Amino acid sequence: MAIDINSAISAYTNASKMKGEASASINPAAAESDSLKPSFSKLVGDSLKDAASSGYNSESMSSLAIAGKAELHELVTSVNNAELALNTVVAVRDRVINAYQDILRMP
């Protein structure tokens, strides 16, 4: 069963909005402090942009190394950073999908 990551994020966002509305009616001060926190979808989006930029940096560093304008250690560092970012994104995606599937299995 393939689950779209965007539907998982929107489901989480909707659930957090419902929680926020319920807590606002109980404690208005808590709702005010919650509005200062960044949203989950914004955090995920920023993380994906950072991972993509590290991939682009790795590609440009590879091009420079091929042209002889970059040192080998710089190339290895940028490729390693891109690989780490990609592994992190994949791990987070897998955890989100597992959590979404667990929510779907709830009665």
PDB file of C-alpha atoms in Angstrom, residues 7 21 54 73 83 96:
ATOM      1  CA  SER A   7      -1.520  13.204   2.443  1.00  0.00           C
ATOM      2  CA  GLU A  21      -8.683  24.631  18.541  1.00  0.00           C
ATOM      3  CA  SER A  54      23.243  19.661  -0.005  1.00  0.00           C
ATOM      4  CA  HIS A  73      38.627  16.203   0.638  1.00  0.00           C
ATOM      5  CA  GLU A  83      24.372  11.064   1.499  1.00  0.00           C
ATOM      6  CA  VAL A  96       5.972   9.128   8.989  1.00  0.00           C
TER       7      VAL A  96
END
